[in-house]
Coordinates of C-alpha atoms and ligand atoms in Angstrom, one line a residue:
X1 CA 123.7 114.5 65.1
X2 CA 120.4 115.3 63.6
X3 CA 117.5 116.0 65.9
X4 CA 114.4 114.5 64.3
X5 CA 112.7 114.5 67.7
X6 CA 112.6 118.2 68.0
X7 CA 111.9 118.9 64.4
X8 CA 109.0 116.5 64.6
X9 CA 107.7 118.1 67.7
X10 CA 107.7 121.6 66.2
X11 CA 106.0 120.4 63.1
X12 CA 103.3 118.4 64.8
X13 CA 102.2 120.9 67.3
X14 CA 103.3 124.3 66.0
X15 CA 103.9 125.3 69.6
X16 CA 107.0 125.9 71.6
X17 CA 108.3 122.5 72.5
X18 CA 108.1 123.1 76.2
X19 CA 104.4 122.9 76.3
X20 CA 103.9 120.6 73.4
X21 CA 103.2 116.9 73.5
X22 CA 105.8 114.7 71.9
X23 CA 105.2 113.2 68.5
X24 CA 103.8 109.8 68.4
X25 CA 104.7 109.2 64.8
X26 CA 106.6 106.2 63.8
X27 CA 110.3 106.4 62.8
X28 CA 111.9 103.1 61.9
X29 CA 109.2 101.2 63.9
X30 CA 109.8 103.3 67.0
X31 CA 107.4 105.8 68.4
X32 CA 109.1 109.1 69.2
X33 CA 107.0 109.9 72.3
X34 CA 107.7 106.8 74.2
X35 CA 109.7 106.2 77.3
X36 CA 111.2 103.3 79.2
X37 CA 111.9 103.7 82.9
X38 CA 113.8 101.2 85.0
X39 CA 114.2 101.7 88.7
X40 CA 116.9 100.5 91.1
X41 CA 117.0 101.1 94.9
X42 CA 114.5 101.7 97.7
X43 CA 110.8 102.3 97.8
X44 CA 111.3 106.0 97.7
X45 CA 113.0 105.5 94.3
X46 CA 110.1 103.3 93.2
X47 CA 107.7 105.9 94.2
X48 CA 109.7 108.7 92.5
X49 CA 109.5 106.7 89.3
X50 CA 105.8 106.5 89.6
X51 CA 105.7 110.3 89.8
X52 CA 108.2 110.7 86.9
X53 CA 106.1 108.4 84.8
X54 CA 103.0 110.5 85.8
X55 CA 104.8 113.7 84.7
X56 CA 105.7 112.2 81.3
X57 CA 102.3 110.6 80.7
X58 CA 100.7 114.0 81.5
X59 CA 102.9 115.5 78.7
X60 CA 101.6 112.9 76.2
X61 CA 104.3 110.3 76.4
X62 CA 103.5 106.6 76.4
X63 CA 105.3 104.2 78.6
X64 CA 106.8 101.1 77.0
X65 CA 108.1 97.9 78.5
X66 CA 111.5 97.6 76.7
X67 CA 114.3 100.0 76.0
X68 CA 114.2 98.8 72.3
X69 CA 110.7 100.2 71.9
X70 CA 111.5 103.5 73.6
X71 CA 112.7 106.8 72.4
X72 CA 113.6 108.1 75.9
X73 CA 115.4 105.6 78.2
X74 CA 115.5 106.6 81.8
X75 CA 117.3 104.9 84.7
X76 CA 116.4 105.9 88.2
X77 CA 119.4 104.8 90.1
X78 CA 120.7 103.8 93.6
X79 CA 124.2 104.4 95.0
X80 CA 123.7 103.1 98.5
X81 CA 126.3 100.4 98.1
X82 CA 129.1 100.0 95.5
X83 CA 127.4 97.1 93.8
X84 CA 124.2 99.0 93.3
X85 CA 126.1 101.8 91.6
X86 CA 128.1 99.4 89.5
X87 CA 124.9 97.8 88.2
X88 CA 123.8 101.2 86.9
X89 CA 127.0 101.7 84.9
X90 CA 126.8 98.2 83.5
X91 CA 123.2 98.7 82.4
X92 CA 124.2 102.0 80.8
X93 CA 127.0 100.2 79.0
X94 CA 124.4 97.8 77.5
X95 CA 122.7 100.8 75.9
X96 CA 125.7 102.6 74.6
X97 CA 124.8 101.7 71.0
X98 CA 121.3 103.0 71.4
X99 CA 122.2 106.7 71.4
X100 CA 123.3 106.3 67.8
X101 CA 119.8 105.1 67.0
X102 CA 118.6 108.5 68.1
X103 CA 117.5 107.5 71.5
X104 CA 117.8 109.8 74.5
X105 CA 119.3 108.2 77.6
X106 CA 118.8 109.8 81.0
X107 CA 120.1 109.0 84.5
X108 CA 118.0 110.0 87.4
X109 CA 118.2 109.3 91.2
X110 CA 121.1 108.9 93.6
X111 CA 123.9 107.9 91.1
X112 CA 122.9 111.0 89.0
X113 CA 123.2 113.2 92.0
X114 CA 126.4 111.6 93.3
X115 CA 128.3 111.5 90.0
X116 CA 126.8 114.6 88.5
X117 CA 128.4 115.7 85.2
X118 CA 131.0 112.9 85.7
X119 CA 128.4 110.6 84.2
X120 CA 128.8 112.4 80.9
X121 CA 132.5 111.5 81.1
X122 CA 132.0 107.9 81.9
X123 CA 129.0 107.4 79.6
X124 CA 129.1 110.1 77.0
X125 CA 126.0 108.6 75.4
X126 CA 123.9 109.9 78.3
X127 CA 122.3 113.3 77.8
X128 CA 120.2 113.9 80.9
X129 CA 121.4 113.7 84.5
X130 CA 119.0 114.7 87.3
X131 CA 118.9 114.0 91.0
X132 CA 115.7 113.6 93.0
X133 CA 115.8 117.0 94.7
X134 CA 115.5 118.5 91.2
X135 CA 112.7 116.4 89.7
X136 CA 110.4 119.4 89.7
X137 CA 112.6 120.7 86.9
X138 CA 112.3 117.4 84.9
X139 CA 109.7 118.6 82.4
X140 CA 111.8 121.7 81.7
X141 CA 115.0 119.6 81.2
X142 CA 113.2 117.2 78.9
X143 CA 111.9 120.2 76.9
X144 CA 115.5 121.5 76.6
X145 CA 116.5 118.2 75.1
X146 CA 113.6 118.3 72.8
X147 CA 114.6 121.7 71.6
X148 CA 118.1 120.8 70.8
X149 CA 120.3 120.8 73.9
X150 CA 122.6 117.8 73.9
X151 CA 123.3 117.7 77.6
X152 CA 121.1 118.8 80.5
X153 CA 121.4 118.5 84.2
X154 CA 119.3 119.0 87.4
X155 CA 121.7 118.7 90.2
X156 CA 120.7 121.3 92.8
X157 CA 120.0 120.0 96.2
X158 CA 119.6 123.5 97.7
X159 CA 115.8 123.4 97.8
X160 CA 112.9 123.5 100.2
X161 CA 110.5 122.0 97.7
X162 CA 109.0 118.5 97.6
X163 CA 108.3 116.8 94.3
X164 CA 104.5 117.2 93.7
X165 CA 102.9 115.9 90.6
X166 CA 99.5 116.2 89.1
X167 CA 99.5 112.6 88.0
X168 CA 101.3 109.7 89.7
X169 CA 101.2 106.4 87.7
X170 CA 101.2 103.9 90.5
X171 CA 102.6 100.4 89.8
X172 CA 101.3 98.6 92.8
X173 CA 97.5 98.2 92.5
X174 CA 97.1 97.2 96.2
X175 CA 99.5 99.5 98.1
X176 CA 99.8 103.2 97.4
X177 CA 103.2 104.8 98.3
X178 CA 103.2 108.4 99.5
X179 CA 106.3 110.3 100.3
X180 CA 105.7 112.6 103.2
X181 CA 109.3 113.7 103.8
X182 CA 112.1 113.9 101.3
X183 CA 115.8 114.1 101.8
X184 CA 117.7 113.4 105.0
X185 CA 119.2 115.7 107.7
X186 CA 121.0 113.0 109.6
X187 CA 124.6 112.5 108.9
X188 CA 125.4 108.8 109.3
X189 CA 129.0 108.5 108.5
X190 CA 128.6 105.7 106.0
X191 CA 125.6 107.0 104.0
X192 CA 125.3 108.7 100.7
X193 CA 121.6 109.7 101.1
X194 CA 122.2 113.1 102.6
X195 CA 124.3 113.9 99.5
X196 CA 122.1 112.3 97.0
X197 CA 118.6 113.4 98.2
X198 CA 119.3 116.8 99.7
X199 CA 118.0 118.2 102.9
X200 CA 114.9 117.1 104.7
X201 CA 111.7 118.6 103.3
X202 CA 108.3 117.6 104.7
X203 CA 105.0 117.8 102.8
X204 CA 102.1 119.8 104.3
X205 CA 99.7 117.5 106.2
X206 CA 96.6 118.8 104.3
X207 CA 98.2 118.0 100.9
X208 CA 99.0 114.5 102.2
X209 CA 95.5 113.9 103.5
X210 CA 94.0 115.2 100.2
X211 CA 96.0 112.7 98.3
X212 CA 95.0 109.9 100.7
X213 CA 91.4 110.8 100.2
X214 CA 91.9 110.6 96.4
X215 CA 93.7 107.3 96.8
X216 CA 90.8 105.9 98.8
X217 CA 88.4 107.1 96.1
X218 CA 90.5 105.3 93.5
X219 CA 90.0 102.1 95.5
X220 CA 93.3 101.9 97.4
X221 CA 92.8 100.6 100.9
X222 CA 96.5 100.4 102.0
X223 CA 98.8 103.4 102.0
X224 CA 102.5 103.4 102.9
X225 CA 103.9 106.7 104.1
X226 CA 107.6 107.0 103.0
X227 CA 110.6 108.9 104.1
X228 CA 114.3 108.0 104.8
X229 CA 113.5 109.2 108.3
X230 CA 109.7 109.1 108.1
X231 CA 109.1 109.8 111.7
X232 CA 111.2 113.0 111.6
X233 CA 108.2 114.4 109.7
X234 CA 107.7 118.1 110.5
X235 CA 104.5 119.5 109.1
X236 CA 105.4 122.8 107.4
X237 CA 101.8 124.0 107.5
X238 CA 100.2 126.1 110.4
X239 CA 98.4 122.9 111.5
X240 CA 101.8 121.5 112.7
X241 CA 100.6 117.9 112.8
X242 CA 102.8 115.5 114.6
X243 CA 103.8 112.3 112.8
X244 CA 101.7 110.2 115.2
X245 CA 98.7 112.5 114.6
X246 CA 99.2 112.2 110.9
X247 CA 99.1 108.4 111.2
X248 CA 95.8 108.6 113.0
X249 CA 94.4 111.2 110.5
X250 CA 95.3 109.0 107.5
X251 CA 93.8 106.0 109.3
X252 CA 90.5 107.9 109.7
X253 CA 90.1 108.6 105.9
X254 CA 87.1 106.6 104.8
X255 CA 88.1 103.6 102.7
X256 CA 91.6 103.3 104.2
X257 CA 92.1 100.0 106.0
X258 CA 95.8 99.9 106.5
X259 CA 98.5 102.6 107.1
X260 CA 102.1 101.6 106.9
X261 CA 105.2 103.8 107.3
X262 CA 108.9 103.4 106.7
X263 CA 111.8 104.0 107.6
X264 CA 111.7 105.1 111.2
X265 CA 114.9 106.6 112.8
X266 CA 115.4 105.4 116.4
X267 CA 116.3 108.8 117.7
X268 CA 113.0 110.3 116.6
X269 CA 110.9 107.3 117.6
X270 CA 108.5 108.8 120.2
X271 CA 106.1 106.8 122.3
X272 CA 103.1 108.5 120.7
X273 CA 103.8 106.5 117.6
X274 CA 103.4 103.3 119.6
X275 CA 100.2 104.8 121.2
X276 CA 98.8 105.4 117.7
X277 CA 99.4 101.8 116.7
X278 CA 97.9 100.6 120.0
X279 CA 94.7 102.7 119.6
X280 CA 94.0 102.5 115.9
X281 CA 93.7 99.0 114.4
X282 CA 94.2 100.5 110.9
X283 CA 97.7 101.7 111.8
X284 CA 99.7 98.5 110.9
X285 CA 101.4 96.6 113.7
X286 CA 104.9 96.8 112.2
X287 CA 107.8 99.1 112.8
X288 CA 111.0 99.1 110.7
X289 CA 113.6 100.5 113.1
X290 CA 117.2 100.1 111.6
X291 CA 119.7 99.7 114.4
X292 CA 122.8 99.2 112.1
X293 CA 125.0 97.8 115.0
X294 CA 124.6 96.5 118.5
X295 CA 127.8 98.2 119.7
X296 CA 127.6 101.7 121.1
X297 CA 131.2 102.3 120.1
X298 CA 130.4 101.4 116.4
X299 CA 127.1 103.4 116.6
X300 CA 129.1 106.4 117.7
X301 CA 131.5 106.0 114.8
X302 CA 128.5 105.6 112.5
X303 CA 127.1 108.9 113.9
X304 CA 123.8 107.2 114.6
X305 CA 123.0 109.5 117.6
X306 CA 121.8 106.8 120.0
X307 CA 123.4 104.1 122.2
X308 CA 122.6 100.4 122.3
X309 CA 120.8 101.1 125.6
X310 CA 118.7 103.9 124.3
X311 CA 117.7 101.8 121.3
X312 CA 116.7 99.0 123.6
X313 CA 114.6 101.4 125.7
X314 CA 112.6 102.2 122.5
X315 CA 112.3 98.5 121.7
X316 CA 110.9 98.0 125.2
X317 CA 108.2 100.6 124.6
X318 CA 107.2 98.9 121.4
X319 CA 107.2 95.4 122.9
X320 CA 105.1 96.8 125.8
X321 CA 102.3 97.8 123.5
X322 CA 98.8 96.3 124.0
X323 CA 98.9 95.0 120.4
X324 CA 101.8 92.8 119.3
X325 CA 104.0 94.9 117.0
X326 CA 106.4 93.3 114.6
X327 CA 109.9 94.9 114.6
X328 CA 112.3 94.7 111.7
X329 CA 115.7 96.3 111.2
X330 CA 118.8 96.9 109.0
X331 CA 122.3 95.9 110.1
X332 CA 125.7 96.7 108.6
X333 CA 128.5 94.3 109.4
X334 CA 132.2 95.1 109.0
X335 CA 132.1 98.8 109.6
X336 CA 135.7 100.2 109.9
X337 CA 137.0 99.4 113.3
X338 CA 134.3 96.8 114.2
X339 CA 136.1 94.3 116.4
X340 CA 135.0 90.7 117.0
X341 CA 133.7 91.9 120.3
X342 CA 131.6 94.7 118.6
X343 CA 130.2 92.1 116.2
X344 CA 129.3 89.8 119.2
X345 CA 127.3 92.8 120.6
X346 CA 125.3 92.9 117.4
X347 CA 124.7 89.2 117.7
X348 CA 123.6 89.5 121.3
X349 CA 121.3 92.4 120.3
X350 CA 119.5 90.0 117.9
X351 CA 119.0 87.6 120.8
X352 CA 117.6 90.4 122.9
X353 CA 115.3 92.0 120.4
X354 CA 114.3 88.9 118.5
X355 CA 113.5 90.8 115.3
X356 CA 110.7 89.5 113.0
X357 CA 113.0 90.0 110.0
X358 CA 116.1 92.0 109.0
X359 CA 118.1 93.3 106.1
X360 CA 121.8 92.9 106.5
X361 CA 124.6 94.4 104.5
X362 CA 128.4 94.2 104.3
X363 CA 129.8 97.7 104.9
X364 CA 130.5 99.4 101.5
X365 CA 132.7 102.5 101.4
X366 CA 131.0 105.3 99.5
X367 CA 132.4 108.4 97.9
X368 CA 132.3 111.6 99.9
X369 CA 131.2 109.9 103.1
X370 CA 133.2 110.4 106.3
X371 CA 133.6 106.7 106.9
X372 CA 135.5 106.4 103.6
X373 CA 138.6 107.9 105.3
X374 CA 138.4 105.8 108.5
X375 CA 141.2 103.5 109.4
X376 CA 140.9 99.8 110.3
X377 CA 138.9 98.6 107.3
X378 CA 137.6 95.1 107.8
X379 CA 138.8 92.8 105.0
X380 CA 136.2 91.6 102.5
X381 CA 136.4 87.9 103.6
X382 CA 135.8 88.9 107.2
X383 CA 132.8 91.0 106.3
X384 CA 131.4 88.0 104.4
X385 CA 132.1 85.7 107.3
X386 CA 130.3 88.1 109.8
X387 CA 127.4 88.5 107.4
X388 CA 126.9 84.7 107.1
X389 CA 127.0 84.3 110.9
X390 CA 124.5 87.0 111.4
X391 CA 122.1 85.7 108.8
X392 CA 122.3 82.2 110.1
X393 CA 121.5 83.4 113.6
X394 CA 118.6 85.5 112.4
X395 CA 117.2 82.6 110.3
X396 CA 117.0 80.5 113.5
X397 CA 115.4 83.3 115.5
X398 CA 112.8 83.9 112.7
X399 CA 112.0 80.3 112.3
X400 CA 111.4 80.0 116.1
X401 CA 109.3 83.2 116.1
X402 CA 107.2 82.2 113.1
X403 CA 106.6 78.7 114.6
X404 CA 104.8 80.3 117.5
X405 CA 102.3 81.7 115.0
X406 CA 101.1 78.2 113.9
X407 CA 97.4 77.9 114.6
X408 CA 96.8 81.7 114.8
X409 CA 94.6 83.5 112.2
X410 CA 95.6 86.7 110.5
X411 CA 94.0 89.2 108.2
X412 CA 95.8 89.2 104.8
X413 CA 95.5 91.7 102.0
X414 CA 95.7 89.4 99.0
X415 CA 98.2 90.8 96.4
X416 CA 99.5 87.7 94.5
X417 CA 98.3 84.6 92.8
X418 CA 100.6 81.7 92.2
X419 CA 100.6 79.7 89.0
X420 CA 99.8 76.7 91.2
X421 CA 96.1 76.3 91.4
X422 CA 94.3 77.7 94.5
X423 CA 97.6 79.3 95.8
X424 CA 97.5 82.9 96.9
X425 CA 99.8 85.3 98.7
X426 CA 99.6 88.6 100.6
X427 CA 100.8 90.4 103.7
X428 CA 99.5 90.6 107.2
X429 CA 99.2 93.9 109.1
X430 CA 102.6 92.9 110.7
X431 CA 104.1 92.7 107.2
X432 CA 104.5 88.9 107.2
X433 CA 104.3 87.3 103.8
X434 CA 101.6 84.6 103.9
X435 CA 101.2 81.9 101.2
X436 CA 97.9 80.2 101.5
X437 CA 95.4 78.0 99.7
X438 CA 91.9 79.0 98.9
X439 CA 89.2 77.7 96.6
X440 CA 87.5 81.0 96.2
X441 CA 87.8 82.2 92.5
X442 CA 88.9 85.8 92.8
X443 CA 90.7 87.1 95.9
X444 CA 93.2 89.7 94.6
X445 CA 92.8 93.0 96.4
X446 CA 90.5 91.6 99.1
X447 CA 91.1 91.1 102.8
X448 CA 90.8 87.5 104.0
X449 CA 91.4 85.5 107.2
X450 CA 94.3 83.1 106.9
X451 CA 95.0 80.4 109.5
X452 CA 98.7 79.5 109.8
X453 CA 99.4 75.8 109.3
X454 CA 103.2 76.0 108.8
X455 CA 106.1 78.4 108.5
X456 CA 109.4 79.0 106.7
X457 CA 112.0 81.4 108.0
X458 CA 110.6 84.1 105.7
X459 CA 106.9 83.4 105.4
X460 CA 103.8 81.9 106.8
X461 CA 102.0 79.0 105.1
X462 CA 98.2 78.8 105.7
X463 CA 94.7 78.3 104.5
X464 CA 91.9 80.7 103.9
X465 CA 89.3 80.6 106.6
X466 CA 86.0 81.2 104.9
Ligands
SAH501 N1 117.1 105.9 106.2 C1 117.3 104.6 106.6 C2 118.1 103.8 105.7 C3 118.4 104.0 104.3 S1 119.5 103.1 103.4 C4 117.8 104.6 108.0 O1 118.4 105.5 108.4 O2 117.8 103.6 108.6 C5 119.0 101.4 103.8 C6 120.1 100.6 104.5 O3 121.2 100.5 103.7 C7 120.6 101.3 105.8 O4 119.7 101.1 106.9 C8 121.9 100.6 106.0 O5 121.7 99.4 106.8 C9 122.3 100.2 104.6 N2 123.4 101.1 104.2 C10 123.5 102.4 104.0 N3 124.7 102.8 103.6 C11 125.5 101.7 103.6 C12 126.8 101.4 103.2 N4 127.7 102.4 102.9 N5 127.3 100.2 103.3 C13 126.5 99.2 103.6 N6 125.2 99.3 103.9 C14 124.7 100.6 103.9
SF4_502 FE1 121.4 107.5 105.6 FE2 121.4 107.9 108.2 FE3 119.8 109.4 106.6 FE4 119.2 106.8 107.0 S1 119.3 108.4 108.6 S2 119.2 108.0 105.1 S3 121.2 105.9 107.1 S4 122.1 109.4 106.7
F3S503 FE1 119.4 104.0 97.0 FE2 119.0 106.5 96.9 FE3 117.2 104.9 98.0 S1 120.9 105.6 97.4 S2 118.4 103.3 98.8 S3 117.8 104.9 95.9 S4 117.7 106.9 98.7

C-alpha cells in the first residue's frame, strides 16, 4: 500500500514526522490531517476521548463529524459487557472498506486492551491498538504510523503514570469531567476493568486543583471528579490530601458552584465524605454507590469485599446526613449461582434503601475474569425475567419517591433546550433530571430555581420560579 500520508507530511514540514503537523491538503476531497473519534462506554472513556482529541488537536489535526470526512478513524471502546464489545466489532466491520481508501483505523480503550493484537486478526484493516493505560504514548504511536509502520500497539498496563494532556477538548459545555484516579485495584470477579485499565494511579492534588482553577476561569461552574473507585483516591504528593478534603478544596475554588464525583466503592466510603457534603453546599448531594447484589453470599462470590449489612451501615450514615443526599446504584442480576432467594434479597434491599435511581444489568460473562469459570450459570431467560422484575420494582419506588418532591423548589443548572417552545432541562444538585417551562429567552448554562409540579419515574416536571 502506498503511504501518501507520510510522504505528504515529510514534504510539507521538512521535519521528522514525530514533531510535525499533519498535512491539511486535500486528497480526493478528504483532508489528510483529519480525525473522527467515536466513543463507547463510561464517563471515563468519554473524558479520555476529550483528552485524546486534545492531543490530536495540539498536533494540528482537525476533528470531523463523520468517518467519511476523516483520514484517521478512532474508536474508543468498551468491553464491560459482551454486547458492548460486539457493537465495536460490528462498527469496525462497517469501516472495513475504508482502509483501502487510505484511511487509518485505530481502536482505543477497553476492547483494545482486552483483545490486544487479536484485533489485527479479527479486523486486519485496523492499524492502531492502544489501551487507556498507554495513552501517553499515543502521539508517538501515531507518529510511527505516519512514518510508515503498518501496525502499532500500546498495550502496557504496567505503569504508574496518569494520562496528562496539555489540551483537553471538552464536549460538555456545562460540566467538566476530571479523572482523579485511573485504573482499578479491586478484583470483582465479573469485571474486566482491572485488566483493561491497569492498576490504580491517582493524580497529585495540586495538579487537580490547578486544572479546576483553569476550568473555573474558562467558565465551568460544575466539575465531576472521575474514577472507577473515585473514593479510593490516594494523593501521591507530599500533601497527602484525603478524598473528602479534595472535595472541599475543589468546592472552594472561586467560580465553582458544583462538585460531583463518581463512582464510589462501598468499602472505601468513609463518613468524612458525608461530612463534606453536609458542610459544603457546593459538594453535590448525590452519591452513586454500586451495591451489585443484596445477598452477602453473592457479594462474596463477586469479591465485592463488603456484606449486605456493612453496605446498609454506610447507607444509614448517608441517610443520617443533615442535608438530604440522593443515592443511586448499579445492580447485576443472574450472577452464577444466584438463587431465587438471593435475588429476593436484592429486591428487599431496594425496599430498604429506596434508591433514587439505579442502573441494572444482566450478568455477562467476560473473558479472563474469574466468574467466567464459575458453575451454576443462570439461563438467559431467567436473567431477563429477574431484570424485568427488578426494574418494575424500582420504577414504583422511584415514582413514589419523586411524587414526594412535588411542590418543592430545586436549583437546576440548565443544560438543554427542547424544540418545544419555552421548554428547558437540567439537573438538580441531587442529579435529578428536571424538565421545566420558562419564558426567559436564554437560560443555557445558568442556575435557576424550578418548582416541581409533576413527576415521571425518571424525571421531574416543573416551572421556573423567577
Ligand atoms: N467501578 C464501578 C463500576 C464500573 S462498571 C464499581 O465498582 O461500581 C459499571 C457497572 O457495570 C458495574 O457497577 C456493574 O454493575 C456492571 N458490570 C460490570 N461488569 C459486568 C458484567 N460482567 N456483567 C454485567 N454487568 C457488569
Ligand atoms: Fe470493576 Fe470492581 Fe473495579 Fe468497579 S471496583 S471497576 S466493578 S473491578
Ligand atoms: Fe467500559 Fe472500560 Fe468504562 S469496559 S465501562 S469503557 S472502564
